[in-house]
Short mmCIF file of C-alpha atoms and ligand atoms in Angstrom, two decimals:
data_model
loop_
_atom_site.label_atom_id
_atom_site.label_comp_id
_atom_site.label_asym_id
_atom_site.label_seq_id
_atom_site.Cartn_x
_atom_site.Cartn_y
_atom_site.Cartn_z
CA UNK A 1 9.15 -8.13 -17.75
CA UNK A 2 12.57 -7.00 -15.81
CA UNK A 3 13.51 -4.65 -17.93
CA UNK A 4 14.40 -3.48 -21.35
CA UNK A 5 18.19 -4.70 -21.61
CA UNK A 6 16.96 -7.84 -20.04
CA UNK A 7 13.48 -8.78 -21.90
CA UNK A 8 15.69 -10.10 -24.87
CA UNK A 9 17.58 -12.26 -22.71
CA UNK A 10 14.48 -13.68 -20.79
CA UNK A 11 12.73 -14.43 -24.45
CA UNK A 12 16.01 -15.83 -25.73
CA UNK A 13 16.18 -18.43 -22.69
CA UNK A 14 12.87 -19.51 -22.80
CA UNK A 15 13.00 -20.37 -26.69
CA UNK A 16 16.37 -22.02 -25.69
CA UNK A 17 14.34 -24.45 -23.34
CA UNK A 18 11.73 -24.71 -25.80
CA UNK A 19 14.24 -26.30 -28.52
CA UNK A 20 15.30 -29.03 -25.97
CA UNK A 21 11.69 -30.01 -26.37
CA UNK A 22 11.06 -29.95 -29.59
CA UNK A 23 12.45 -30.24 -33.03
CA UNK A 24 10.49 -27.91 -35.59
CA UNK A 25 9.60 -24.41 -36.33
CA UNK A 26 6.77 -22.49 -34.06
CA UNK A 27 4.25 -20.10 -35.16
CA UNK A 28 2.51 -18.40 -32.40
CA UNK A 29 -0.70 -15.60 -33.11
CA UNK A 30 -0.75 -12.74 -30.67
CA UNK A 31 -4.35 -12.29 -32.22
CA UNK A 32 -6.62 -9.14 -32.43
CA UNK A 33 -9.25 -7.51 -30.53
CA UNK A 34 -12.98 -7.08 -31.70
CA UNK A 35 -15.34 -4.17 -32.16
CA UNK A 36 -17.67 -3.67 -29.11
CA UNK A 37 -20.58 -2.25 -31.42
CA UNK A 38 -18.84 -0.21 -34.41
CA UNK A 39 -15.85 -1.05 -36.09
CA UNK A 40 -13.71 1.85 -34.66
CA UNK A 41 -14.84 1.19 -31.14
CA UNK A 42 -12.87 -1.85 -29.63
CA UNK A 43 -12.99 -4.06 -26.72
CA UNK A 44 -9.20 -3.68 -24.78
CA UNK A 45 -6.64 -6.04 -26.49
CA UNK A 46 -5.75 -8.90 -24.55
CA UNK A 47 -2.57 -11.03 -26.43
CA UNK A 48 -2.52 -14.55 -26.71
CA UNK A 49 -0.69 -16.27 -23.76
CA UNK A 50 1.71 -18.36 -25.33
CA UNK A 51 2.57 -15.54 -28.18
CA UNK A 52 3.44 -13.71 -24.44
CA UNK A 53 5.51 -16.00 -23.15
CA UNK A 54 7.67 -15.60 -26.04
CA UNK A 55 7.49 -12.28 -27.27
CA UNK A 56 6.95 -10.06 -24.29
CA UNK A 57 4.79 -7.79 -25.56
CA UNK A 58 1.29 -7.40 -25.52
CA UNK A 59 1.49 -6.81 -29.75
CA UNK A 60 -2.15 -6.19 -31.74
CA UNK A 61 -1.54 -8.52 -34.98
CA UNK A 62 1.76 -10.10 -34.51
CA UNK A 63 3.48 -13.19 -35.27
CA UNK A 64 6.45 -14.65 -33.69
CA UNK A 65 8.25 -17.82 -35.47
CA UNK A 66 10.70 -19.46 -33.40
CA UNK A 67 13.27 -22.28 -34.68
CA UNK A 68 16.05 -23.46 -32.44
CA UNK A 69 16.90 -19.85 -30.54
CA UNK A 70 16.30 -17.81 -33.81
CA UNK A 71 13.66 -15.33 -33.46
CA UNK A 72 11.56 -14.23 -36.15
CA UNK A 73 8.85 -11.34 -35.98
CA UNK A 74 6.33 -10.88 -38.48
CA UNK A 75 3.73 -7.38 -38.47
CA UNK A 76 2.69 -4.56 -40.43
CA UNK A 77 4.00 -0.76 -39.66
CA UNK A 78 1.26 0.88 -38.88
CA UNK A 79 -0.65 2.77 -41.90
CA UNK A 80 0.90 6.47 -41.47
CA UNK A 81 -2.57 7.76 -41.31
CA UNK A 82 -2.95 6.04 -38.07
CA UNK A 83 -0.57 8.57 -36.05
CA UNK A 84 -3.35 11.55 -36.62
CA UNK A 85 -5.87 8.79 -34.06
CA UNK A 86 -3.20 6.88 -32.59
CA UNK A 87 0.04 8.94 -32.52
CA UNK A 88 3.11 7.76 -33.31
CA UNK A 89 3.58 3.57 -32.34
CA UNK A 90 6.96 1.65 -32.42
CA UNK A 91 7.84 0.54 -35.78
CA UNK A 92 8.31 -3.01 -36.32
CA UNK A 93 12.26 -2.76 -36.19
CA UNK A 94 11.81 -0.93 -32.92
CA UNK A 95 9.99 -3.73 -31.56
CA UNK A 96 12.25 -6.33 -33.01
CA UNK A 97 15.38 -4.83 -31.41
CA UNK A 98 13.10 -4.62 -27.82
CA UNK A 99 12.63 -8.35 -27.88
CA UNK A 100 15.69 -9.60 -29.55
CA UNK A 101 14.13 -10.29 -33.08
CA UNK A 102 16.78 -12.01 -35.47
CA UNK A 103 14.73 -10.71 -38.30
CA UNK A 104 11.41 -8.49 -38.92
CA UNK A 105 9.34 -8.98 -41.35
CA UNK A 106 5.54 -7.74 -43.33
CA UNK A 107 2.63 -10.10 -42.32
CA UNK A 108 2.56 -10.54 -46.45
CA UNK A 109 5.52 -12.59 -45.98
CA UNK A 110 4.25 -14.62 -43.19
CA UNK A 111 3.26 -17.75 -45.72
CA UNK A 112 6.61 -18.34 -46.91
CA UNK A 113 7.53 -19.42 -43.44
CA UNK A 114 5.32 -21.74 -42.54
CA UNK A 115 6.10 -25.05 -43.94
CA UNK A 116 5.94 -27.98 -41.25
CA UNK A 117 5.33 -25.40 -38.52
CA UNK A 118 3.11 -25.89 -35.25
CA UNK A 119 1.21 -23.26 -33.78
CA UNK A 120 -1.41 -23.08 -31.10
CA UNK A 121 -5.16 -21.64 -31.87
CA UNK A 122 -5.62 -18.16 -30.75
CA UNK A 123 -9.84 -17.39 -29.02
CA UNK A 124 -10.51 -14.40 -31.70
CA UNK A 125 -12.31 -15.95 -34.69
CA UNK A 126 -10.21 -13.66 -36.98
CA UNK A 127 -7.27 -15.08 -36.26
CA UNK A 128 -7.92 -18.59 -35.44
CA UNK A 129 -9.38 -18.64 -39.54
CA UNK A 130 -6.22 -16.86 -40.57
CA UNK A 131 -4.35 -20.03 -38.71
CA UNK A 132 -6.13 -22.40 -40.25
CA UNK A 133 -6.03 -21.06 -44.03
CA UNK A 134 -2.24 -20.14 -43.77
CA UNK A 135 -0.94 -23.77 -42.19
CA UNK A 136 -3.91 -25.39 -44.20
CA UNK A 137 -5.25 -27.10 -41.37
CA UNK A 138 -7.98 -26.79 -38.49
CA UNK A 139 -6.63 -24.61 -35.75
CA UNK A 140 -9.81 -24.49 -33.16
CA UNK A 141 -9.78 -23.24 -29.98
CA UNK A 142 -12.23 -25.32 -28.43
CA UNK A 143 -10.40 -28.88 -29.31
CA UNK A 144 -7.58 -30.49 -28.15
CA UNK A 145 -4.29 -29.95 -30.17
CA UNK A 146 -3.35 -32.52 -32.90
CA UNK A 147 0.12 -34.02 -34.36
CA UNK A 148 2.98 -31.59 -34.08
CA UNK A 149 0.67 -29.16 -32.54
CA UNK A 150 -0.01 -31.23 -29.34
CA UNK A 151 3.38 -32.25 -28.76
CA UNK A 152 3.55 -28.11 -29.19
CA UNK A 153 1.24 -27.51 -26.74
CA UNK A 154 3.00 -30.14 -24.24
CA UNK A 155 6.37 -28.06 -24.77
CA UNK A 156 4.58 -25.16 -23.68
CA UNK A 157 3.03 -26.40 -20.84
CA UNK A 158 5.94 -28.18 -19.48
CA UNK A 159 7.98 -24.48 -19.29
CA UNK A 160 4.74 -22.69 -18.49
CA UNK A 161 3.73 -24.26 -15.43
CA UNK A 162 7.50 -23.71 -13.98
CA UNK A 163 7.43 -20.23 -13.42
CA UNK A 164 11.27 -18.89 -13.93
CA UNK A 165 12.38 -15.88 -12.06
CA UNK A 166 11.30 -13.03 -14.39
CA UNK A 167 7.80 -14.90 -14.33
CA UNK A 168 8.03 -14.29 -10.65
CA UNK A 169 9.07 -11.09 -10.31
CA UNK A 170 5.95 -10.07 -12.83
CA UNK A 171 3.84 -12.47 -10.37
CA UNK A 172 4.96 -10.53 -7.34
CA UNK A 173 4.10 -7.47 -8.48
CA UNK A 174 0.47 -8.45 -9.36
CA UNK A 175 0.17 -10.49 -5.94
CA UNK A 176 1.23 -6.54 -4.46
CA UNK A 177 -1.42 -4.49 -6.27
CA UNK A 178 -4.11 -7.29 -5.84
CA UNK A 179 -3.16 -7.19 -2.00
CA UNK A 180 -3.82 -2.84 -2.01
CA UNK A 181 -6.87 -3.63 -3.94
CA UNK A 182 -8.31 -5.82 -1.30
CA UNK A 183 -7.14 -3.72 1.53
CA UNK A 184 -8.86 -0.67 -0.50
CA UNK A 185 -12.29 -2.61 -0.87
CA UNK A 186 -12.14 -3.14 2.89
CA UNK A 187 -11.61 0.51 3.58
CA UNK A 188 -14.53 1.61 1.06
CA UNK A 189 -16.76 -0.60 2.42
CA UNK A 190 -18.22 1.83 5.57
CA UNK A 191 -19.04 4.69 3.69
CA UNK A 192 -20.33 2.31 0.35
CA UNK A 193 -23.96 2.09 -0.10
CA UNK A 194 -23.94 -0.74 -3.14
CA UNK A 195 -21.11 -3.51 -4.37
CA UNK A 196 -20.62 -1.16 -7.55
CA UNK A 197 -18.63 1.18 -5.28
CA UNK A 198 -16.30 -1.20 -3.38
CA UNK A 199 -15.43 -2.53 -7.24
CA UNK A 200 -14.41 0.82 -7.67
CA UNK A 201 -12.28 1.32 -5.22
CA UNK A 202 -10.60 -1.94 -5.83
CA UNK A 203 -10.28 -1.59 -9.39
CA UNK A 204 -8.81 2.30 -8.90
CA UNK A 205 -5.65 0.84 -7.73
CA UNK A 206 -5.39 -1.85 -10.00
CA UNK A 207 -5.83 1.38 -12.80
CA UNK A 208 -3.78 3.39 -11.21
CA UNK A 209 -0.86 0.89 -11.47
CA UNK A 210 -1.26 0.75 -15.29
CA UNK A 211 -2.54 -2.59 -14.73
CA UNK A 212 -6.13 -4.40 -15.69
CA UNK A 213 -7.97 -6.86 -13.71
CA UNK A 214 -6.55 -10.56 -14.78
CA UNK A 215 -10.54 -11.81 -14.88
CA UNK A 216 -14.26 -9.97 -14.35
CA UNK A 217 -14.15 -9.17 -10.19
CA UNK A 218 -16.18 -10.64 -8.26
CA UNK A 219 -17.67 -7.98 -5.39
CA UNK A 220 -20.57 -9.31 -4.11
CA UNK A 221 -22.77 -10.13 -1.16
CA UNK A 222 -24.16 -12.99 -3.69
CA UNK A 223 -21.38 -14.71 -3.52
CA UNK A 224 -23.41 -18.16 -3.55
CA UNK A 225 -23.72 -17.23 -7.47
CA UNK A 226 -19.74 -18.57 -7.54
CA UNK A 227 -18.92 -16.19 -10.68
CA UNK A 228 -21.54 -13.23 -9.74
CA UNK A 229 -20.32 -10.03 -11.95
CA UNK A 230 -23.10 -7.83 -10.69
CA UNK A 231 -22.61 -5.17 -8.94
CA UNK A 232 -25.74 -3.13 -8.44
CA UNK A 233 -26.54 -4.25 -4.90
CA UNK A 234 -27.12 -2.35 -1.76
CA UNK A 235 -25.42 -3.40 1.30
CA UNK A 236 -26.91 -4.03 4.14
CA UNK A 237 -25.12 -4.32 7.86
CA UNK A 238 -26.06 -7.71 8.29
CA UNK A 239 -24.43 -8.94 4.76
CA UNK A 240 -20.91 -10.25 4.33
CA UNK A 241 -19.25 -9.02 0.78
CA UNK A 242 -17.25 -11.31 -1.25
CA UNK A 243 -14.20 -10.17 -3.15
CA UNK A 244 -12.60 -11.87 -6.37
CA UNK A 245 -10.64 -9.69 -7.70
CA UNK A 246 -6.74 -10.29 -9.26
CA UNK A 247 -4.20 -7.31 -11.60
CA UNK A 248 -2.88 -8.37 -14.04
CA UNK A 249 0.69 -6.64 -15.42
CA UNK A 250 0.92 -5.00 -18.85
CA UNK A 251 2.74 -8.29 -19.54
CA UNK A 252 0.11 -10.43 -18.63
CA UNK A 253 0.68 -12.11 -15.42
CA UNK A 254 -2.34 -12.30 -13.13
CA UNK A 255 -3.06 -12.35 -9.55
CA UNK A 256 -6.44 -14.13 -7.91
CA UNK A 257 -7.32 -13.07 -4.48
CA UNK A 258 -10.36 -13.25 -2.78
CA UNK A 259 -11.16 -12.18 0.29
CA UNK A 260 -14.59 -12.15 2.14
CA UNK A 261 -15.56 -9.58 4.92
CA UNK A 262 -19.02 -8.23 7.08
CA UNK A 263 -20.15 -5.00 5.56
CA UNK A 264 -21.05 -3.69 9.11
CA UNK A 265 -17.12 -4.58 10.24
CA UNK A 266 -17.96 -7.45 12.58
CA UNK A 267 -18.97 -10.70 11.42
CA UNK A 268 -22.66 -12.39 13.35
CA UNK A 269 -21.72 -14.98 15.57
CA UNK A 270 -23.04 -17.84 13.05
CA UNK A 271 -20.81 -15.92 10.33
CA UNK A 272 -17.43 -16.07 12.49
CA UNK A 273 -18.17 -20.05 13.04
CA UNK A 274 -18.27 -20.60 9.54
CA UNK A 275 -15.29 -18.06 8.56
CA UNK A 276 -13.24 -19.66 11.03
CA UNK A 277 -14.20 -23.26 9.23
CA UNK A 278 -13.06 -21.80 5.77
CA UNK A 279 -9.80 -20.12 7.12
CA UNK A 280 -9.33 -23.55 8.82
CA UNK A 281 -9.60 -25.22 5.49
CA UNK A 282 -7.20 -22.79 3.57
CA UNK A 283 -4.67 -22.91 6.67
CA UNK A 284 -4.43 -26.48 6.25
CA UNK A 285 -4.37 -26.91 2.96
CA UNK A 286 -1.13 -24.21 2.50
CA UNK A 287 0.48 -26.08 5.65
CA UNK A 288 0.45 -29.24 3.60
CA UNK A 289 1.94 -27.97 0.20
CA UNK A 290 5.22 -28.91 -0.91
CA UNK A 291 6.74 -30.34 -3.58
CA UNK A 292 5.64 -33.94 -4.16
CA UNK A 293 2.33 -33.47 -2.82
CA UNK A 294 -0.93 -33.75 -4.57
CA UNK A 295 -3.01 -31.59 -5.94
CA UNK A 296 -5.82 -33.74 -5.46
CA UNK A 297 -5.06 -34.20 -1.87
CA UNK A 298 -4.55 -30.93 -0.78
CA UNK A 299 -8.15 -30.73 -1.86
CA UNK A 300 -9.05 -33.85 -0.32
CA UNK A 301 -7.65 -32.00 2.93
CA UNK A 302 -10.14 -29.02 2.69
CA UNK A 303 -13.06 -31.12 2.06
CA UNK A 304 -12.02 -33.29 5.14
CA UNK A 305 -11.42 -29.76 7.11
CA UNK A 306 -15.19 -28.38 6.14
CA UNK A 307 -16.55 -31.42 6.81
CA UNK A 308 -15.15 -31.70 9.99
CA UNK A 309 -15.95 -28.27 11.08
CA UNK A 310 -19.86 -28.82 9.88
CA UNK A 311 -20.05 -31.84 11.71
CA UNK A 312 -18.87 -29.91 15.05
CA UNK A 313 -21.43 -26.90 14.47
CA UNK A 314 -24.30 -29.79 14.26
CA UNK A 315 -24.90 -29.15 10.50
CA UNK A 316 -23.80 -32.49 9.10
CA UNK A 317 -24.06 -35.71 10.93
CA UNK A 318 -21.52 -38.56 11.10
CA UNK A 319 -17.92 -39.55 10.60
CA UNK A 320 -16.36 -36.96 8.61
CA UNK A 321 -14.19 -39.16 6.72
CA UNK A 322 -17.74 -40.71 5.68
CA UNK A 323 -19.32 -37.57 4.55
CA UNK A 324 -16.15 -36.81 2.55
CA UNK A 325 -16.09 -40.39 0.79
CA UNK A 326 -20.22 -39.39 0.07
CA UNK A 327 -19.67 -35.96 -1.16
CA UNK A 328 -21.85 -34.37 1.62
CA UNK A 329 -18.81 -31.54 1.93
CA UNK A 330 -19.87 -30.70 -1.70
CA UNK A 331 -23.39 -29.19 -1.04
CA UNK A 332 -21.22 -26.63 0.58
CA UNK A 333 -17.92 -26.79 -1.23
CA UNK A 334 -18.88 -27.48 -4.61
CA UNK A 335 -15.71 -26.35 -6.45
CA UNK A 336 -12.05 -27.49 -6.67
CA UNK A 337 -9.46 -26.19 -4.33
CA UNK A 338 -7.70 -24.33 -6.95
CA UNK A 339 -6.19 -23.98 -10.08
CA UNK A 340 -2.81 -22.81 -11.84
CA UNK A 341 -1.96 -19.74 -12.26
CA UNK A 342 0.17 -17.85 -14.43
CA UNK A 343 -0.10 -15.67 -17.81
CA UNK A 344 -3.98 -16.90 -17.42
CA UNK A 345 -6.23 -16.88 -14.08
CA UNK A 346 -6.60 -20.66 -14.88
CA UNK A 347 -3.47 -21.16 -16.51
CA UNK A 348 -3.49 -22.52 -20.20
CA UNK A 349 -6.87 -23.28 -19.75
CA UNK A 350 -7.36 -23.00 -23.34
CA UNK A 351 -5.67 -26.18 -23.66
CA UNK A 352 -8.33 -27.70 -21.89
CA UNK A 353 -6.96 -30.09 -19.10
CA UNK A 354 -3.73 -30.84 -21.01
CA UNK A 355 -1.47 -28.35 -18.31
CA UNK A 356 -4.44 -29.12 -15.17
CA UNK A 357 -4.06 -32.73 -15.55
CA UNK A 358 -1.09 -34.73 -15.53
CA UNK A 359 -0.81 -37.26 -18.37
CA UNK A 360 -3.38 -40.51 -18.36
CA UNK A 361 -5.57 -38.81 -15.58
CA UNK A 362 -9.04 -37.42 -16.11
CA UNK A 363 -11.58 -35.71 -14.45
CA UNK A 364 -13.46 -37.53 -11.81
CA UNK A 365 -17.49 -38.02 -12.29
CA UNK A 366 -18.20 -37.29 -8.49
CA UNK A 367 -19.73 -34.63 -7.23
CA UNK A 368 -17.53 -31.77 -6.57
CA UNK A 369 -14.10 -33.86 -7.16
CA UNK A 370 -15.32 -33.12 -10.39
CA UNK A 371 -14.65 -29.38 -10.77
CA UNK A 372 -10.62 -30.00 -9.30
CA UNK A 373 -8.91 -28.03 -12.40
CA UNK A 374 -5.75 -29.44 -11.12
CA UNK A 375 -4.78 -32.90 -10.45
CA UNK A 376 -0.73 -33.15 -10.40
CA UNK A 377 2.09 -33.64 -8.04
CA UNK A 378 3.14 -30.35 -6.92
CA UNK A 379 6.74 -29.27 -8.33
CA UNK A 380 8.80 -25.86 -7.30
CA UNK A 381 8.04 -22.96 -9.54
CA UNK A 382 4.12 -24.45 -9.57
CA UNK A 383 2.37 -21.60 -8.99
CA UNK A 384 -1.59 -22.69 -7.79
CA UNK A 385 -4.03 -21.13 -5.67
CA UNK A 386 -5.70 -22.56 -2.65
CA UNK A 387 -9.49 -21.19 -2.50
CA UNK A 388 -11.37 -23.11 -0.21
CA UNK A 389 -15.14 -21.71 0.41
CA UNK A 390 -18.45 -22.62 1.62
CA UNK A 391 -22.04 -21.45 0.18
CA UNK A 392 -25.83 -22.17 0.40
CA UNK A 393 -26.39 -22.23 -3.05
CA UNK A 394 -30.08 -22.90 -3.47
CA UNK A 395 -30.21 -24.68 -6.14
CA UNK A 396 -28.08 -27.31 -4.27
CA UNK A 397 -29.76 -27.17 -1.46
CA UNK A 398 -33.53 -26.46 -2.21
CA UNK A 399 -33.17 -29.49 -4.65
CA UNK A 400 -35.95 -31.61 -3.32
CA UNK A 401 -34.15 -34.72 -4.03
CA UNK A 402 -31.25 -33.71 -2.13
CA UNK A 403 -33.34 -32.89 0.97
CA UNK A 404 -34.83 -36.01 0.47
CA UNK A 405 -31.68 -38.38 0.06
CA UNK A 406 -29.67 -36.28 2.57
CA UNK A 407 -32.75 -35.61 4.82
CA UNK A 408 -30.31 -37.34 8.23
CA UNK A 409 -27.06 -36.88 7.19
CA UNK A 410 -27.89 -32.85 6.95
CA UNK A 411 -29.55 -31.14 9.91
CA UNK A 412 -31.59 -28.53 7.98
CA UNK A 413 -33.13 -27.25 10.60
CA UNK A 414 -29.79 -26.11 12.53
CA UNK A 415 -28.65 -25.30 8.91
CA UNK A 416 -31.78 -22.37 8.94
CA UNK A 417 -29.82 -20.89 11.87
CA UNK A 418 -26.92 -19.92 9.37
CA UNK A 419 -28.92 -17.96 6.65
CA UNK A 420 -26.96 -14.83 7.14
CA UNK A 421 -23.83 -17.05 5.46
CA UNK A 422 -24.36 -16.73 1.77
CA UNK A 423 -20.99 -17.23 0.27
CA UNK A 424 -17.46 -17.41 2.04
CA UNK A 425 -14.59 -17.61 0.07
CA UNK A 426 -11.07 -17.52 1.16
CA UNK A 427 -8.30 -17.16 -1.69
CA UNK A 428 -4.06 -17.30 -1.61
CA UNK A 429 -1.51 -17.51 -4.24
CA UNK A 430 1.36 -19.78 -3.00
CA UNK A 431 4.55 -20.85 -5.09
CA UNK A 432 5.51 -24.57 -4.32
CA UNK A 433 8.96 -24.02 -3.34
CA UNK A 434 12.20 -26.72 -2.80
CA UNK A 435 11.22 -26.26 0.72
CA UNK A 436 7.37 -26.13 1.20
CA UNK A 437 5.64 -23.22 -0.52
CA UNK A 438 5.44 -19.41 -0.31
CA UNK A 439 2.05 -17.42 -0.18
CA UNK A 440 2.43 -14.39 -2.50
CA UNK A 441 -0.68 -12.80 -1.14
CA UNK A 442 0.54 -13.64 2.72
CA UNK A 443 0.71 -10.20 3.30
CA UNK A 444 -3.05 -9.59 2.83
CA UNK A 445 -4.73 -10.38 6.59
CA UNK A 446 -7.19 -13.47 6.69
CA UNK A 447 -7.94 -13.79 10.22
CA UNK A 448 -10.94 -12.62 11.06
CA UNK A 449 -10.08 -10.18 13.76
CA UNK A 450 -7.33 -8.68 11.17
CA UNK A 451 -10.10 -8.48 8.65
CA UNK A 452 -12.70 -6.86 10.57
CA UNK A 453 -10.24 -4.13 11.99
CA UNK A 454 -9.26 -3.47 8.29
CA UNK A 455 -13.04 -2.52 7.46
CA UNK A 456 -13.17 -0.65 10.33
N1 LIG B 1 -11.20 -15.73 -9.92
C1 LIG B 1 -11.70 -16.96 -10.40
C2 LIG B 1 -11.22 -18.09 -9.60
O1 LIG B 1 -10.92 -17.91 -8.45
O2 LIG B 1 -11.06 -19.18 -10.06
MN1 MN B 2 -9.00 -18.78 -8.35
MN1 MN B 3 -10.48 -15.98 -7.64
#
């Protein structure tokens, strides 16, 4: 958040919005962590989204209620034993006055304020039962919002997926210490002999910021195995090493980069042709985006991009705008384009599509199309990334029927000449803006001569 003075201000505006949406009370868990293997040893506490969005703070077993502007935080002091482990933590008044609280109260107190509130299910077990006993209904995370709780969740969504300017500014800084991670991976890379030590270096300056990675990073020469969190590989010249990896700010706003670079600092020939296909793809797509556009086509684009570029390297054959229509892009491209991105890596994925997909849309049953986790006309203040990629995954392509029924339209044998190209993936941040859009992670090189002087 800005800053002290101004956190109140932010949290006061964004309820403010809220209540021109809706017209009763909101209850929002920031939930509670959960013991790794004995009670006193935890996993890191990670708060509930939405209780961020309106609180601030990344508070262990807290409650915000919000009605009209009026502010309402509910949490225990901490037991005074607790400063002998813990030292000495902000009292609840402390962190009422920090985010403009009209009133504090005990958690004990917490069920006289609950009548004909909504509230939104929290992922910890814990607390999604406390939600359910105290409002007396089903709060699940794994369903789809009823009643006063879905037109809840649609409030949310519809201030969420606007990012405002303090939103940004959190978004910007993420975006930066992503961008020093990457460039730190590239530098580590000579003198690494497995993936374990390029996560390392990446994640070192996404510590040393007082920050934590917004999802598990990716480092990989695997990176066919789309979400491969192993990192106990030895690197070879000949590999190429894929990089996921995204800060997030103590507030919670994430950043999702990828970049993908030769271990040896110079891609093979057959590498560079399909790099250059990939950064073709991801080129286009952020030329086209602009409020207006949509999401769906701006996928659409990349597929017609890779399928294009296949076709000229002799690996597919036919009209491109053929193999597109049939999916053939998808044995290579088999994910979306992108996604939101916000508090969450996917943002508000716990809602399930409800923020990806606009209203009375749903996803499509073809092949590849199928995995788009957004489908909406671009607005400013969207924030989405643009991750375009292609991989030899083999259980796409060793799938005997797919040899079979693709046996012309794919040359396999030219396709053998490519085995040193696992996984390429190339991925931006860009804010649709009144004027086009704005890549938050420009600053981070993708051309491939940029790239290969970096890991040099
Ligand atoms: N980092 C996960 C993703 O790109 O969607
Ligand atoms: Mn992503
Ligand atoms: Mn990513």
């Amino acid at each position: 958040m800005a800053n002290l003075t101004s956190l109140s201000e932010i949290l006061l505006s964004r309820r403010q919005k809220l209540a021109e949406l809706i017209d009763f009370p909101v209850v929002l868990w920031s939930g509670s962590t959960t013991s790794r293997n004995f009670p006193a040893n935890l996993f890191p506490f990670r708060a509930n989204s939405h209780f961020l969005y309106f609180a601030g703070i990344p508070q262990e077993n807290a409650v915000i209620r919000l009605e009209g502007s009026n502010l309402q935080l509910f949490m225990d002091d901490p037991h005074p034993s607790s400063t002998l482990w813990h030292g000495e933590t902000p009292s609840r008044e402390e962190i009422a006055a920090k985010i403009g609280a009209d009133d504090a109260r005990p958690m004990s107190e917490l069920k006289d304020f609950l009548a004909d509130a909504a509230t939104i299910a929290v992922q910890d077990a814990p607390t999604w039962t406390q939600q359910s006993q105290l409002l007396d209904r089903w709060i699940l995370p794994r369903q789809l919002p009823q009643g006063i709780d879905l037109d809840l969740a649609k409030a949310i969504v519809s201030l969420r997926i606007i990012h405002d300017e303090s939103a940004l500014m959190e978004l910007r800084k993420s975006s930066a210490v992503s961008i020093e991670a990457h460039k730190a991976g590239m530098s580590a890379t000579k003198k690494a002999a497995v993936e374990a030590e390029i996560r390392a270096a990446m994640e070192a300056v996404i510590m040393g910021h007082n920050m934590t990675t917004a999802y598990a990073s990716i480092v990989t020469i695997h990176g066919e195995i789309l979400h491969n969190i192993h990192y106990h590989h030895s690197l070879q010249p000949g590999d190429l090493l894929l990089a996921d990896v995204g800060a997030e700010t103590e507030s919670g706003w994430a950043a999702d980069i990828t970049r993908t670079w030769p271990v040896s600092g110079t891609f093979s020939s057959t590498q560079r042709d399909i790099y250059d296909i990939v950064l073709a793809a991801h080129d286009t797509c952020i030329e086209n985006i602009a409020p207006g556009m949509e999401y769906r086509d701006i996928h659409l684009i990349a597929a017609m991009v890779i399928a294009e570029g296949l076709v000229d390297l002799g690996i597919l054959r036919g009209k491109p705008e053929d193999l597109v229509k049939m999916d053939l892009h998808a044995l290579f491209f088999p994910h979306g384009i992108g996604h939101l991105l916000g508090l969450d890596v996917h943002d508000m994925e716990d809602l399930g599509d409800l923020a990806g997909y606009e209203e009375g849309r749903t996803r499509s049953d073809r092949f590849g199309l199928g995995s788009l986790r957004l489908n909406r006309s671009l607005q400013p203040g969207m924030l989405v990334t643009i991750e375009p990629g292609f991989y030899q995954v083999p259980t796409i392509l060793n799938n005997p029927k797919t040899r079979n029924q693709y046996q012309y339209l794919v040359n396999w044998e030219r396709l053998e000449q490519f085995a040193d190209v696992r996984g390429i993936r190339i991925e931006d941040d860009v804010l649709v803006t009144e004027e086009g859009c704005e890549v938050l992670t420009a600053t981070l090189p993708t051309q491939a001569e940029e790239i290969e002087s970096l890991v040099s």
